[in-house]
Coordinates of N, CA and C and ligand atoms in Angstrom, one line a residue:
X1 N 0.8 -1.2 0.0 CA 0.0 0.0 0.0 C 0.9 1.3 0.0
X2 N 0.6 2.2 -0.9 CA 1.4 3.4 -1.0 C 0.7 4.5 -0.3
X3 N 1.5 5.2 0.5 CA 0.9 6.3 1.4 C 1.6 7.5 1.2
X4 N 0.9 8.7 1.0 CA 1.6 10.0 0.9 C 1.1 10.8 2.0
X5 N 2.0 11.5 2.7 CA 1.6 12.3 3.8 C 2.0 13.7 3.5
X6 N 1.1 14.7 3.5 CA 1.4 16.1 3.3 C 1.3 16.7 4.8
X7 N 2.3 17.1 5.3 CA 2.3 17.7 6.7 C 2.1 19.2 6.5
X8 N 1.2 19.8 7.1 CA 0.9 21.2 7.0 C 1.8 22.0 7.9
X9 N 2.9 21.4 8.4 CA 3.9 22.1 9.2 C 5.2 21.4 9.0
X10 N 6.3 22.1 9.3 CA 7.6 21.5 9.0 C 8.2 20.9 10.2
X11 N 7.6 21.1 11.4 CA 8.2 20.5 12.6 C 7.5 19.2 13.0
X12 N 8.1 18.4 13.9 CA 7.6 17.2 14.3 C 6.9 17.2 15.8
X13 N 5.7 17.7 15.7 CA 5.0 17.8 17.0 C 3.9 16.8 17.1
X14 N 2.8 17.2 17.7 CA 1.7 16.3 18.0 C 1.1 15.8 16.7
X15 N 0.9 16.7 15.7 CA 0.2 16.3 14.5 C 1.0 15.4 13.7
X16 N 2.3 15.6 13.6 CA 3.3 14.7 13.0 C 3.2 13.3 13.6
X17 N 3.2 13.3 14.9 CA 3.3 11.9 15.6 C 2.0 11.2 15.4
X18 N 0.9 11.8 15.3 CA -0.4 11.1 15.1 C -0.4 10.5 13.6
X19 N 0.0 11.4 12.7 CA 0.1 10.9 11.3 C 1.1 9.7 11.2
X20 N 2.2 9.8 11.9 CA 3.2 8.8 11.9 C 2.6 7.5 12.5
X21 N 1.8 7.6 13.6 CA 1.2 6.4 14.1 C 0.4 5.6 13.0
X22 N -0.4 6.4 12.3 CA -1.3 5.8 11.3 C -0.4 5.2 10.2
X23 N 0.7 5.9 9.7 CA 1.5 5.3 8.7 C 2.2 4.0 9.1
X24 N 2.6 4.0 10.4 CA 3.3 2.8 10.9 C 2.3 1.6 10.9
X25 N 1.1 1.9 11.3 CA 0.0 0.9 11.4 C -0.4 0.4 10.0
X26 N -0.3 1.3 9.0 CA -0.7 0.8 7.7 C 0.4 0.0 7.1
X27 N 1.6 0.1 7.6 CA 2.8 -0.7 7.1 C 3.0 -0.6 5.6
X28 N 2.8 0.6 5.1 CA 2.9 0.8 3.7 C 4.2 1.4 3.3
X29 N 4.3 1.8 2.0 CA 5.5 2.5 1.5 C 5.1 4.0 1.6
X30 N 5.9 4.7 2.4 CA 5.5 6.1 2.8 C 6.3 7.2 2.1
X31 N 5.7 8.2 1.5 CA 6.4 9.4 1.0 C 5.8 10.5 1.8
X32 N 6.7 11.4 2.4 CA 6.3 12.5 3.2 C 6.8 13.8 2.6
X33 N 5.9 14.9 2.8 CA 6.3 16.2 2.4 C 5.9 17.1 3.6
X34 N 6.8 18.1 3.8 CA 6.6 19.0 4.9 C 6.5 20.4 4.3
X35 N 5.3 21.0 4.8 CA 5.1 22.4 4.3 C 5.3 23.5 5.5
X36 N 6.0 24.5 5.3 CA 6.3 25.1 4.0 C 7.8 24.7 3.5
X37 N 8.4 23.8 4.3 CA 9.8 23.4 3.9 C 9.9 23.0 2.4
X38 N 9.0 22.1 2.0 CA 9.1 21.5 0.7 C 8.3 22.3 -0.4
X39 N 7.4 23.1 0.0 CA 6.7 23.9 -1.0 C 6.0 25.1 -0.2
X40 N 6.3 26.3 -0.8 CA 5.9 27.5 -0.1 C 5.4 28.6 -1.1
X41 N 5.1 28.2 -2.3 CA 4.7 29.3 -3.3 C 3.3 29.6 -3.2
X42 N 2.9 30.8 -3.2 CA 1.5 31.2 -3.2 C 0.9 31.1 -4.6
X43 N -0.3 30.7 -4.7 CA -1.0 30.8 -6.0 C -1.0 32.3 -6.4
X44 N -0.6 32.5 -7.7 CA -0.5 33.9 -8.2 C -1.8 34.4 -8.8
X45 N -2.9 33.5 -8.9 CA -4.2 33.9 -9.4 C -4.2 34.1 -10.9
X46 N -3.3 33.4 -11.6 CA -3.3 33.6 -13.1 C -4.5 32.9 -13.7
X47 N -5.1 31.9 -13.1 CA -6.2 31.2 -13.6 C -5.8 30.3 -14.8
X48 N -4.5 30.2 -15.1 CA -4.1 29.4 -16.3 C -4.6 27.9 -16.0
X49 N -4.4 27.4 -14.8 CA -4.8 26.0 -14.5 C -6.2 25.7 -14.9
X50 N -7.1 26.7 -14.6 CA -8.5 26.5 -14.8 C -8.9 26.6 -16.3
X51 N -8.4 27.7 -16.9 CA -8.9 28.0 -18.3 C -8.0 27.4 -19.3
X52 N -6.7 27.1 -19.1 CA -5.9 26.5 -20.1 C -5.4 25.2 -19.8
X53 N -4.3 25.2 -18.9 CA -3.8 23.8 -18.5 C -3.0 24.1 -17.2
X54 N -3.1 23.1 -16.3 CA -2.3 23.1 -15.1 C -0.8 23.2 -15.4
X55 N -0.4 22.7 -16.6 CA 1.0 22.7 -16.9 C 1.5 24.2 -17.1
X56 N 0.6 25.1 -17.1 CA 1.0 26.6 -17.3 C 1.1 27.3 -16.0
X57 N 0.8 26.5 -14.9 CA 1.0 27.1 -13.5 C 2.5 27.4 -13.4
X58 N 2.8 28.6 -12.8 CA 4.2 28.9 -12.6 C 4.9 27.9 -11.6
X59 N 4.2 27.2 -10.8 CA 4.7 26.2 -9.9 C 4.5 24.8 -10.3
X60 N 4.2 24.6 -11.6 CA 3.9 23.2 -12.1 C 5.1 22.2 -11.8
X61 N 6.3 22.7 -12.2 CA 7.4 21.8 -12.0 C 7.7 21.5 -10.5
X62 N 7.6 22.6 -9.7 CA 7.8 22.4 -8.3 C 6.9 21.5 -7.6
X63 N 5.6 21.5 -8.2 CA 4.6 20.6 -7.6 C 4.6 19.2 -8.1
X64 N 5.4 18.9 -9.2 CA 5.4 17.6 -9.8 C 5.6 16.5 -8.8
X65 N 6.6 16.5 -7.9 CA 6.8 15.4 -7.0 C 5.6 15.2 -6.1
X66 N 4.9 16.3 -5.7 CA 3.7 16.1 -4.9 C 2.6 15.4 -5.8
X67 N 2.4 16.0 -7.0 CA 1.3 15.5 -7.9 C 1.6 14.0 -8.1
X68 N 2.8 13.6 -8.4 CA 3.1 12.2 -8.8 C 2.9 11.3 -7.6
X69 N 3.3 11.8 -6.4 CA 3.1 11.0 -5.2 C 1.6 10.8 -4.9
X70 N 0.8 11.9 -5.0 CA -0.6 11.8 -4.7 C -1.2 10.9 -5.7
X71 N -0.8 11.0 -7.0 CA -1.6 10.1 -7.9 C -1.2 8.6 -7.8
X72 N 0.0 8.4 -7.3 CA 0.3 6.9 -7.2 C 0.0 6.3 -5.9
X73 N -0.4 7.2 -4.9 CA -0.8 6.7 -3.6 C -2.1 6.0 -3.5
X74 N -2.2 5.0 -2.6 CA -3.5 4.4 -2.3 C -4.2 5.2 -1.2
X75 N -3.4 5.8 -0.3 CA -3.9 6.6 0.8 C -3.2 8.0 0.8
X76 N -4.0 9.0 0.9 CA -3.5 10.4 1.1 C -3.8 10.9 2.5
X77 N -2.7 11.3 3.1 CA -2.9 11.8 4.5 C -2.6 13.3 4.5
X78 N -3.5 14.1 4.9 CA -3.3 15.6 5.0 C -3.4 15.8 6.5
X79 N -2.3 16.4 7.1 CA -2.3 16.6 8.5 C -1.9 18.0 8.8
X80 N -2.6 18.7 9.7 CA -2.3 20.1 10.0 C -2.7 20.4 11.5
X81 N -1.8 21.1 12.2 CA -2.2 21.6 13.5 C -3.3 22.7 13.2
X82 N -4.1 22.9 14.3 CA -5.1 24.0 14.2 C -4.3 25.4 14.4
X83 N -4.4 26.3 13.5 CA -3.9 27.6 13.7 C -5.1 28.5 13.5
X84 N -5.4 29.2 14.6 CA -6.6 30.1 14.7 C -7.8 29.5 14.0
X85 N -8.1 28.3 14.5 CA -9.4 27.7 14.1 C -9.4 27.0 12.7
X86 N -8.2 27.1 12.0 CA -8.2 26.5 10.6 C -6.9 25.8 10.4
X87 N -6.8 25.2 9.2 CA -5.5 24.6 8.8 C -4.4 25.7 8.7
X88 N -3.2 25.3 8.7 CA -2.1 26.2 8.6 C -2.2 26.9 7.3
X89 N -1.6 28.1 7.2 CA -1.5 28.9 5.9 C -0.8 28.0 4.9
X90 N 0.2 27.3 5.3 CA 1.0 26.5 4.4 C 0.2 25.4 3.7
X91 N -0.7 24.8 4.5 CA -1.6 23.7 3.9 C -2.6 24.4 2.9
X92 N -3.1 25.5 3.3 CA -4.0 26.2 2.4 C -3.4 26.6 1.1
X93 N -2.1 27.2 1.2 CA -1.4 27.6 0.0 C -1.1 26.4 -0.9
X94 N -0.8 25.3 -0.3 CA -0.7 24.1 -1.1 C -1.9 23.6 -1.8
X95 N -3.0 23.5 -1.0 CA -4.3 23.1 -1.5 C -4.8 24.0 -2.7
X96 N -4.6 25.3 -2.6 CA -5.0 26.2 -3.6 C -4.6 25.8 -5.0
X97 N -3.4 25.2 -5.1 CA -2.8 24.8 -6.4 C -3.6 23.6 -7.0
X98 N -4.4 23.0 -6.2 CA -5.1 21.8 -6.9 C -6.6 22.1 -7.1
X99 N -7.0 23.4 -7.1 CA -8.4 23.8 -7.4 C -8.8 23.3 -8.7
X100 N -7.9 23.2 -9.7 CA -8.3 22.7 -11.0 C -8.7 21.3 -11.0
X101 N -8.4 20.6 -10.0 CA -8.7 19.2 -9.9 C -10.1 18.9 -9.2
X102 N -10.7 20.0 -8.8 CA -12.0 19.8 -8.1 C -13.0 19.3 -9.2
X103 N -14.0 18.6 -8.7 CA -14.9 17.9 -9.7 C -15.6 18.9 -10.7
X104 N -15.7 20.1 -10.2 CA -16.4 21.2 -11.1 C -15.5 21.5 -12.3
X105 N -14.2 21.1 -12.2 CA -13.3 21.3 -13.2 C -12.7 20.0 -13.8
X106 N -11.5 19.5 -13.5 CA -11.0 18.4 -14.1 C -10.4 17.4 -13.0
X107 N -11.3 16.6 -12.4 CA -10.8 15.7 -11.4 C -10.0 14.6 -12.0
X108 N -9.0 14.2 -11.3 CA -8.1 13.1 -11.7 C -8.9 11.7 -11.4
X109 N -9.0 10.9 -12.4 CA -9.8 9.7 -12.2 C -9.3 8.8 -11.1
X110 N -8.0 8.8 -10.9 CA -7.5 7.9 -9.9 C -7.9 8.1 -8.5
X111 N -8.4 9.4 -8.3 CA -8.9 9.8 -7.0 C -10.1 9.0 -6.5
X112 N -10.9 8.6 -7.4 CA -12.2 7.9 -7.1 C -12.0 6.5 -6.6
X113 N -10.7 6.1 -6.5 CA -10.4 4.7 -5.9 C -9.4 4.9 -4.8
X114 N -9.3 6.1 -4.2 CA -8.3 6.3 -3.1 C -9.1 6.6 -1.8
X115 N -8.3 6.4 -0.7 CA -8.8 6.8 0.6 C -7.9 7.9 1.1
X116 N -8.5 8.7 2.0 CA -7.7 9.9 2.5 C -8.0 9.9 4.0
X117 N -7.0 10.5 4.8 CA -7.2 10.8 6.2 C -6.8 12.3 6.4
X118 N -7.7 13.0 7.1 CA -7.4 14.4 7.5 C -7.2 14.3 9.0
X119 N -6.0 14.8 9.4 CA -5.7 14.8 10.8 C -5.5 16.2 11.3
X120 N -6.0 16.5 12.5 CA -5.7 17.8 13.0 C -5.6 17.8 14.5
X121 N -4.7 18.6 15.1 CA -4.6 18.6 16.6 C -4.7 20.1 17.0
X122 N -5.3 20.3 18.1 CA -5.4 21.6 18.7 C -5.1 21.6 20.2
X123 N -4.8 22.7 20.8 CA -4.7 22.7 22.2 C -6.1 22.4 22.8
X124 N -7.1 23.0 22.2 CA -8.4 22.9 22.7 C -9.5 22.7 21.6
X125 N -9.6 23.6 20.7 CA -10.7 23.7 19.7 C -10.3 24.0 18.3
X126 N -11.1 23.7 17.4 CA -10.9 24.1 16.0 C -10.6 22.9 15.1
X127 N -10.6 21.7 15.6 CA -10.3 20.5 14.8 C -11.3 20.3 13.7
X128 N -12.6 20.5 14.0 CA -13.6 20.1 13.0 C -13.4 21.1 11.8
X129 N -13.2 22.4 12.1 CA -13.0 23.3 10.9 C -11.8 23.0 10.2
X130 N -10.7 22.7 10.9 CA -9.4 22.4 10.3 C -9.5 21.1 9.4
X131 N -10.2 20.1 9.9 CA -10.4 18.9 9.1 C -11.2 19.2 7.9
X132 N -12.2 20.1 8.1 CA -13.0 20.4 6.9 C -12.2 21.2 5.9
X133 N -11.3 22.1 6.3 CA -10.5 22.8 5.3 C -9.8 21.8 4.4
X134 N -9.4 20.7 4.9 CA -8.6 19.7 4.1 C -9.6 18.8 3.4
X135 N -10.6 18.3 4.2 CA -11.5 17.3 3.6 C -12.4 17.9 2.5
X136 N -12.5 19.2 2.5 CA -13.2 19.9 1.3 C -12.4 19.5 0.0
X137 N -11.1 19.6 0.1 CA -10.3 19.3 -1.1 C -10.4 17.8 -1.5
X138 N -10.2 16.9 -0.4 CA -10.3 15.5 -0.8 C -11.6 15.1 -1.3
X139 N -12.7 15.6 -0.8 CA -14.0 15.4 -1.3 C -14.2 15.9 -2.8
X140 N -13.8 17.1 -3.0 CA -14.0 17.7 -4.3 C -13.0 17.2 -5.3
X141 N -11.9 16.6 -4.8 CA -10.9 15.9 -5.8 C -11.6 14.6 -6.3
X142 N -12.6 14.2 -5.5 CA -13.3 12.9 -5.9 C -12.8 11.7 -5.1
X143 N -11.9 11.9 -4.1 CA -11.5 10.8 -3.2 C -12.6 10.0 -2.7
X144 N -12.5 8.7 -2.8 CA -13.7 7.8 -2.5 C -14.1 7.9 -1.0
X145 N -13.1 7.9 -0.1 CA -13.5 7.8 1.3 C -12.5 8.6 2.1
X146 N -12.9 9.6 2.9 CA -12.1 10.4 3.8 C -12.4 10.2 5.2
X147 N -11.4 9.8 6.0 CA -11.6 9.7 7.4 C -11.1 11.0 8.0
X148 N -11.7 11.5 9.1 CA -11.3 12.7 9.7 C -11.0 12.4 11.2
X149 N -9.8 12.8 11.6 CA -9.5 12.6 13.0 C -8.9 13.9 13.6
X150 N -9.7 14.5 14.5 CA -9.2 15.7 15.2 C -9.0 15.4 16.7
X151 N -7.9 15.9 17.2 CA -7.5 15.6 18.7 C -7.3 16.9 19.4
X152 N -8.0 17.0 20.5 CA -7.6 18.1 21.4 C -6.5 17.6 22.3
X153 N -5.3 18.0 22.2 CA -4.2 17.4 22.9 C -4.0 18.1 24.2
X154 N -4.6 19.3 24.4 CA -4.5 20.1 25.7 C -3.1 20.5 26.0
X155 N -2.3 20.7 24.9 CA -0.9 21.0 25.1 C -0.4 21.6 23.8
X156 N 0.8 22.2 23.9 CA 1.4 22.7 22.7 C 2.6 22.0 22.3
X157 N 3.0 21.0 23.0 CA 4.1 20.1 22.7 C 3.8 18.7 22.9
X158 N 4.1 17.8 22.0 CA 3.8 16.4 22.0 C 4.4 15.7 23.3
X159 N 5.6 16.2 23.6 CA 6.3 15.5 24.8 C 5.4 15.7 26.1
X160 N 4.7 16.7 26.1 CA 3.9 17.0 27.4 C 2.4 16.5 27.3
X161 N 2.1 15.9 26.2 CA 0.7 15.4 26.0 C 0.5 14.2 27.0
X162 N -0.6 14.2 27.7 CA -0.8 13.2 28.8 C -0.8 11.7 28.2
X163 N -0.4 10.8 29.1 CA -0.4 9.4 28.7 C -1.8 9.0 28.4
X164 N -2.8 9.5 29.1 CA -4.2 9.1 28.9 C -4.6 9.5 27.4
X165 N -4.3 10.7 27.0 CA -4.6 11.1 25.6 C -3.8 10.3 24.7
X166 N -2.6 10.0 24.9 CA -1.7 9.3 24.0 C -2.3 7.9 23.8
X167 N -2.9 7.3 24.9 CA -3.5 6.0 24.8 C -4.7 6.0 23.9
X168 N -5.5 7.1 24.1 CA -6.7 7.2 23.3 C -6.3 7.4 21.8
X169 N -5.2 8.2 21.5 CA -4.8 8.3 20.2 C -4.3 7.0 19.6
X170 N -3.6 6.2 20.4 CA -3.1 4.9 19.9 C -4.3 4.0 19.5
X171 N -5.3 4.0 20.3 CA -6.5 3.1 20.0 C -7.2 3.6 18.7
X172 N -7.4 4.9 18.6 CA -8.1 5.5 17.5 C -7.3 5.3 16.2
X173 N -6.0 5.5 16.2 CA -5.2 5.3 15.0 C -5.2 3.9 14.5
X174 N -5.3 3.0 15.5 CA -5.4 1.6 15.2 C -6.8 1.3 14.4
X175 N -7.8 1.9 14.9 CA -9.2 1.7 14.3 C -9.1 2.2 12.8
X176 N -8.6 3.5 12.7 CA -8.5 4.1 11.4 C -7.7 3.3 10.4
X177 N -6.5 2.8 10.9 CA -5.6 2.1 10.0 C -6.2 0.7 9.6
X178 N -6.9 0.1 10.6 CA -7.6 -1.2 10.2 C -8.7 -1.0 9.2
X179 N -9.5 0.1 9.4 CA -10.5 0.4 8.4 C -10.0 0.6 7.0
X180 N -8.9 1.3 6.9 CA -8.3 1.6 5.6 C -7.8 0.3 5.0
X181 N -7.2 -0.6 5.8 CA -6.7 -1.8 5.2 C -7.8 -2.7 4.8
X182 N -8.9 -2.7 5.6 CA -10.1 -3.5 5.2 C -10.7 -3.1 3.9
X183 N -10.7 -1.7 3.7 CA -11.4 -1.3 2.5 C -10.5 -1.2 1.3
X184 N -9.2 -1.4 1.5 CA -8.2 -1.2 0.5 C -8.5 -1.7 -0.9
X185 N -9.0 -3.0 -1.0 CA -9.2 -3.5 -2.3 C -10.6 -3.4 -2.9
X186 N -11.5 -2.8 -2.2 CA -12.8 -2.7 -2.8 C -13.4 -1.4 -2.4
X187 N -12.6 -0.3 -2.7 CA -13.1 1.1 -2.4 C -13.9 1.7 -3.5
X188 N -15.0 2.2 -3.2 CA -15.9 2.9 -4.2 C -16.3 4.2 -3.6
X189 N -16.6 5.2 -4.4 CA -16.9 6.5 -3.8 C -18.4 6.4 -3.1
X190 N -18.6 7.3 -2.2 CA -19.9 7.4 -1.5 C -21.0 7.8 -2.5
X191 N -22.2 7.7 -2.0 CA -23.4 8.1 -2.9 C -23.2 9.6 -3.1
X192 N -22.8 10.4 -2.0 CA -22.7 11.8 -2.1 C -21.7 12.2 -3.3
X193 N -20.6 11.5 -3.4 CA -19.6 11.8 -4.4 C -20.2 11.5 -5.8
X194 N -20.9 10.4 -5.9 CA -21.5 10.0 -7.2 C -22.6 11.0 -7.6
X195 N -23.4 11.3 -6.7 CA -24.5 12.3 -7.0 C -23.8 13.7 -7.4
X196 N -22.8 14.1 -6.7 CA -22.1 15.4 -7.1 C -21.4 15.2 -8.4
X197 N -20.9 14.1 -8.6 CA -20.2 13.9 -10.0 C -21.2 14.0 -11.1
X198 N -22.4 13.4 -10.8 CA -23.4 13.5 -11.9 C -24.0 14.9 -12.2
X199 N -24.0 15.7 -11.1 CA -24.5 17.1 -11.3 C -23.4 17.8 -12.2
X200 N -22.1 17.5 -11.8 CA -21.0 18.1 -12.6 C -21.1 17.7 -14.0
X201 N -21.4 16.5 -14.2 CA -21.5 15.8 -15.6 C -22.5 16.5 -16.4
X202 N -23.6 16.8 -15.8 CA -24.7 17.5 -16.6 C -24.2 18.9 -16.9
X203 N -23.6 19.5 -16.0 CA -23.1 20.9 -16.2 C -22.0 21.0 -17.3
X204 N -21.2 19.9 -17.3 CA -20.1 19.9 -18.4 C -20.7 19.7 -19.8
X205 N -21.9 19.2 -19.9 CA -22.5 18.9 -21.2 C -22.8 20.3 -21.9
X206 N -23.0 21.3 -21.0 CA -23.3 22.6 -21.6 C -22.4 23.6 -20.7
X207 N -21.1 23.3 -20.6 CA -20.3 24.0 -19.7 C -19.9 25.4 -20.2
X208 N -19.1 26.1 -19.4 CA -18.6 27.4 -19.7 C -17.1 27.5 -20.0
X209 N -16.4 26.4 -19.6 CA -14.9 26.4 -19.7 C -14.5 25.3 -20.6
X210 N -13.9 25.7 -21.8 CA -13.6 24.7 -22.8 C -12.7 23.6 -22.3
X211 N -11.6 24.0 -21.5 CA -10.7 23.1 -21.1 C -11.3 22.0 -20.3
X212 N -12.3 22.4 -19.4 CA -13.0 21.4 -18.6 C -13.9 20.5 -19.5
X213 N -14.6 21.2 -20.4 CA -15.6 20.4 -21.2 C -14.9 19.4 -22.1
X214 N -13.7 19.8 -22.6 CA -12.9 18.9 -23.5 C -12.5 17.7 -22.7
X215 N -12.1 18.0 -21.4 CA -11.5 16.9 -20.6 C -12.6 15.9 -20.3
X216 N -13.8 16.4 -19.9 CA -14.9 15.4 -19.6 C -15.3 14.6 -20.8
X217 N -15.3 15.3 -21.9 CA -15.6 14.6 -23.2 C -14.6 13.5 -23.5
X218 N -13.4 13.8 -23.4 CA -12.2 12.9 -23.6 C -12.3 11.7 -22.7
X219 N -12.6 11.9 -21.5 CA -12.7 10.8 -20.5 C -13.9 9.9 -20.8
X220 N -14.8 10.4 -21.6 CA -16.1 9.7 -21.8 C -17.1 9.8 -20.6
X221 N -16.8 10.8 -19.7 CA -17.7 10.9 -18.5 C -19.0 11.6 -18.9
X222 N -19.0 12.4 -20.0 CA -20.3 12.9 -20.4 C -21.2 11.9 -21.0
X223 N -20.6 10.7 -21.4 CA -21.3 9.5 -21.9 C -21.5 8.5 -20.7
X224 N -21.1 7.3 -21.0 CA -21.4 6.2 -20.1 C -20.2 5.9 -19.1
X225 N -19.0 6.4 -19.4 CA -17.8 6.1 -18.6 C -17.9 6.7 -17.2
X226 N -17.4 6.0 -16.2 CA -17.4 6.6 -14.9 C -15.9 6.4 -14.3
X227 N -15.4 7.4 -13.6 CA -14.0 7.2 -13.1 C -13.8 6.1 -12.1
X228 N -14.8 5.7 -11.4 CA -14.7 4.6 -10.4 C -14.9 3.2 -11.0
X229 N -15.3 3.2 -12.2 CA -15.4 1.8 -12.9 C -14.3 1.7 -13.9
X230 N -13.5 0.6 -13.7 CA -12.4 0.4 -14.7 C -12.9 -0.2 -15.9
X231 N -12.3 0.2 -17.1 CA -12.7 -0.4 -18.4 C -12.6 -1.9 -18.4
Ligands
FMN301 C1 -0.3 30.2 15.4 C2 -1.0 29.2 16.2 C3 -2.4 29.3 16.3 C4 -3.0 28.3 17.1 N1 -4.4 28.3 17.1 C5 -5.1 27.5 17.9 C6 -6.5 27.5 17.9 O1 -7.2 28.2 17.2 N2 -7.1 26.6 18.8 C7 -6.4 25.8 19.6 O2 -7.0 25.0 20.3 N3 -5.1 25.7 19.5 C8 -4.4 26.5 18.7 N4 -3.0 26.5 18.7 C9 -2.3 25.4 19.4 C10 -2.0 24.2 18.4 O3 -3.1 23.9 17.6 C11 -1.8 22.9 19.2 O4 -0.8 23.1 20.2 C12 -1.4 21.8 18.3 O5 -1.5 20.5 19.0 C13 0.0 22.0 17.7 O6 0.3 20.8 16.9 P1 1.9 20.5 16.6 O7 2.4 20.0 17.9 O8 1.8 19.4 15.5 O9 2.5 21.8 16.1 C14 -2.3 27.4 17.9 C15 -0.9 27.4 17.8 C16 -0.2 28.2 17.0 C17 1.2 28.2 16.9

């Protein structure tokens, strides 16, 4: 099982350790990226990715290792500490670059057979919003199943997190890893994803953006083909 982890921070605190517990339990081949250390370019708002091609993004080459790892992974893990009730700026800056992959534009078909985990930690509150910041992208990318795990660690340093909380984290990460392994070979998108995809499909038949319309047509999705069904 291939796993890619995008860490929304460059240090190894509570969020890192929880992501690591899951990857250890998955026993997969892991590729990790740390933000902003490995990528810190802001979207310049040129809109080239949407209206022409993602290859015209000024950061296309810089993003290639991320894109390739995400595309070849079975499991995508997005992990971020809560910063003022949301994901870190670094995570947001990263996710902005994949807006063109949202179902309303040009979703990558491999996404519909992948699983994702969104992990966030906070001293006290904001995990739901932070996980949503990341899970919005995995959902609209078309990822078949996203697990969300938010933990209030009641600390700002992993070393000082209580053993009671660490035990709870250990149990929950085992549950998540086991679910991922169980679903690994027969993953299919949720009804919500399929319904949303179908709405997008109808939209693309009379769309407004040629790059997107051509893409959907070429994939056969405006006809009978579906990204979650292999030919
Ligand atoms: C800039 C900044 C903003 C933060 N905002 C929040 C917050 O809104 N709510 C909260 O409960 N904790 C907040 N915290 C605390 C962290 O979310 C918390 O300590 C988290 O577990 C840190 O994860 P890490 O060890 O992976 O860095 C903030 C910390 C920083 C540095």
